[in-house]
Each structure stands twice: as structure tokens, then as C-alpha cells.
Amino acid sequence: MKRLLVIGIGAGDPDHLTLQAVKAIAAADVFFIVDKGEVKQDLVQLRLDLIAEHGREPYRIAEARDPERDRTTPAYAAAVDDWRSRRALACETLIREELGDGQTGAFLVWGDPGVYDSTLAIVEEILRRGNVTFDYEVVPGISSVAALTARHRTSLTQVGRPVHLTTGRRLAERGATADDMVVMLDAHCSFAGFDDFHIHWGAYLGTPDEILVSGPVAEVGDRIRELRAEARARKGWIMDTYLLRRTPPADR
Ligand SMILES: C[S@@+](CC[C@H](N)C(=O)[O-])C[C@H]1O[C@@H](n2cnc3c(N)ncnc32)[C@H](O)[C@@H]1O
């Protein structure tokens, strides 16, 4: 039987790696890297550095190119489904051709594999198709949400209160759905207009490029927009996450 490990590696700081993740990396014979192209080379490099530091020789690295996703279509869900299926096919080929029986393969997943990541759905799709069989395990990682709240020295939850984890796209479509919202995958600063909220914003969390801003949206929103645009232009990509917390009426 082939064995697969889906290992959460944390949100950018090599020290985010848990001891469980370190042991899992040491147990792998083959690492699968799905390359997102030159722009995200930094993200691939962190994985290669972690493998070089914690992998146990002899191991191999098997790479495939991430299929392009159609970002122009308004049919977002259909475009993601299509991209996910093509990605599943690329991963299936890697597992079938590069992983021998009795061997352990590993995908190093950014942050936590359970937070806005397609790897688990892709692994299930590959198993459903039935062209290759394997056992798999998931190793949790420090998500960008945990990194964000820790760097801002704030709690994700308030006493007995819910938190809504959502995307920039949904925030823009639906408006405020809770007093506490964590927003990811936001390319458009969708916090604009949330003037009765406080924002804890973080970009490139855990990396040397990390940027942190916090304050009332009405006061710091423009600054975040400027910092974001400038950093994105400089590096060619950006990953940012933020917590929006409704300001108590007494503090408004
Ligand atoms: C595809 S999701 C992956 C999330 C990841 N599985 C996690 O647990 O954080 C990508 C989004 O995660 C957030 N993100 C990931 N790493 C980040 C970082 N180092 N700093 C800020 N945001 C990050 C951003 O919102 C980005 O758009």
C-alpha cells in the first residue's frame, strides 16, 4: 500500500512547523510539489528549505505544474471546480508514477490543510476515481488566522461569541454577517465601508516581509490599501488576512 501525508507547514515562518510536521517530513520518501509558477516561487522555496532541513535522505522531490485557473469568468465556483479536477489529475499522475508500494509521499500544505485549501478535496477525488489507492493522514498546521491573531496579540474569539470565517468575495457580496469576521482570499480590500469595525490586518505573516496594521477601518483603511498595493507591486504577489471586529457602541 502507498501512504500519503498531507502536512500543514504553517503560514510562512519556518518555525511554525510543529514537531508532528517535522516527524512527518522525516518519514517521507517522496515530496510532491505542485508549482504555481514563478510569481509564487517564494512559496515553493519555503517548502524546499523545510525539506532540506527536516527531510531524511534518501528522499526524492517530484514536481508538477499547477494548471492555470480561469480568473476572468464570473462563474467562480465552476472555474474552481474545473481547476481542481485538472489539479487532481496532475496529483494523481504524480502519486501513480512517482510513489512505489510501501513508500510514503508528502504534500506540504500552506498553513493548515483544513483552511481554504483544496488538497484534501483533491485527495478524496483521486481516491474516488479509483485509478490509484493509498492510505492518507493529515497533519494540522498553524493557519494564517492563528498567525494573525498571535502577531496582533489579540484573541480570535470573544467570550462566548461566534466568529465568521469568510472570503473577501463573500464579504463584498453579503456585507457584515457577524460582529467578528476573519477574511481571507481578498484581492479587493473588501473591508472598505465597514466603518463601525476595527481591523487587525496582516500581510506576509511570519515572513521577513510581514506587515501589520490595526485600528478603526475608517482611520486605517486607506493606509492598508496603499501598503497592500505597494507591496504587491514590489513582490508580484501578496497574501493578507484580517479580523474585523465590530466596535462596541460605547467606543464609537
Ligand atoms: C488558499 S488560502 C490558504 C490558507 C491556509 N491553508 C491557511 O491555513 O492559512 C490563501 C489565503 O490564506 C491567507 N494567508 C496564507 N498565508 C498568509 C500569510 N503568511 N499572511 C497573510 N495571509 C496569509 C490569505 O488570506 C490568502 O489569500
Coordinates of C-alpha atoms in Angstrom, one line a residue, residues 115-214:
V115 CA -8.5 26.1 6.0
Y116 CA -9.3 27.2 2.4
D117 CA -7.1 24.7 0.8
S118 CA -8.0 22.2 -1.9
T119 CA -5.6 19.4 -1.1
L120 CA -8.0 17.3 1.0
A121 CA -10.7 17.6 -1.6
I122 CA -8.2 16.7 -4.3
V123 CA -7.0 13.6 -2.4
E124 CA -10.6 12.4 -1.9
E125 CA -11.3 13.0 -5.7
I126 CA -8.3 10.9 -6.6
L127 CA -9.4 8.1 -4.3
R128 CA -13.0 8.3 -5.7
R129 CA -11.7 7.9 -9.3
G130 CA -10.0 4.7 -8.2
N131 CA -7.0 4.7 -10.6
V132 CA -4.7 4.6 -7.6
T133 CA -5.2 3.5 -4.0
F134 CA -3.4 4.7 -0.9
D135 CA -3.8 5.5 2.8
Y136 CA -3.5 9.0 3.9
E137 CA -3.1 11.1 7.1
V138 CA -3.4 14.8 7.7
V139 CA -1.0 16.8 10.0
P140 CA -2.5 20.1 11.2
G141 CA -0.6 23.3 10.7
I142 CA -0.6 26.8 12.1
S143 CA -3.0 28.7 9.9
S144 CA -2.7 32.3 8.8
V145 CA -5.6 33.0 11.1
A146 CA -3.7 31.8 14.2
A147 CA -0.6 33.7 12.9
L148 CA -2.6 36.9 12.5
T149 CA -4.2 36.9 16.0
A150 CA -0.9 35.9 17.6
R151 CA 1.0 38.7 15.9
H152 CA -1.6 41.2 16.8
R153 CA -1.7 39.8 20.4
T154 CA -5.4 39.5 20.2
S155 CA -7.9 36.7 20.8
L156 CA -9.7 35.2 17.8
T157 CA -12.8 34.7 19.9
Q158 CA -14.6 36.9 22.4
V159 CA -16.1 35.3 25.5
G160 CA -18.9 33.0 24.3
R161 CA -19.2 34.7 20.9
P162 CA -19.1 33.2 17.4
V163 CA -16.6 34.1 14.7
H164 CA -17.4 34.0 11.0
L165 CA -14.5 32.8 8.7
T166 CA -15.1 34.0 5.2
T167 CA -13.6 35.2 1.9
G168 CA -13.2 38.7 0.5
R169 CA -15.6 37.8 -2.3
R170 CA -18.4 36.8 0.1
L171 CA -17.8 39.7 2.4
A172 CA -18.3 42.1 -0.6
E173 CA -21.4 40.2 -1.7
R174 CA -23.1 39.7 1.7
G175 CA -21.9 42.5 3.9
A176 CA -21.5 42.0 7.7
T177 CA -22.8 38.6 8.8
A178 CA -21.3 38.7 12.3
D179 CA -19.7 41.0 14.8
D180 CA -16.4 39.1 14.4
M181 CA -15.2 38.1 10.9
V182 CA -12.0 36.7 9.7
V183 CA -11.5 37.4 6.0
M184 CA -9.1 35.6 3.7
L185 CA -8.5 35.4 -0.1
D186 CA -9.4 39.1 -0.5
A187 CA -7.9 40.7 -3.6
H188 CA -10.0 43.9 -3.4
C189 CA -9.8 45.3 0.2
S190 CA -13.5 44.4 0.8
F191 CA -13.3 45.9 4.3
A192 CA -14.0 49.3 2.7
G193 CA -17.1 50.9 4.2
F194 CA -17.0 48.8 7.4
D195 CA -16.7 52.0 9.3
D196 CA -18.1 50.6 12.6
F197 CA -15.5 47.9 12.7
H198 CA -11.9 47.6 14.0
I199 CA -9.5 45.8 11.7
H200 CA -6.4 43.7 12.6
W201 CA -4.7 43.3 9.2
G202 CA -1.6 41.2 8.4
A203 CA 0.3 40.5 5.1
Y204 CA 3.1 38.0 4.5
L205 CA 2.6 36.9 8.2
G206 CA 5.6 35.0 9.6
T207 CA 7.9 36.1 6.8
P208 CA 10.6 38.9 6.7
D209 CA 8.1 41.0 4.6
E210 CA 5.4 40.9 7.3
I211 CA 3.2 44.0 7.5
L212 CA 0.8 44.6 10.4
V213 CA -1.8 47.4 10.7
S214 CA -4.6 47.7 13.2

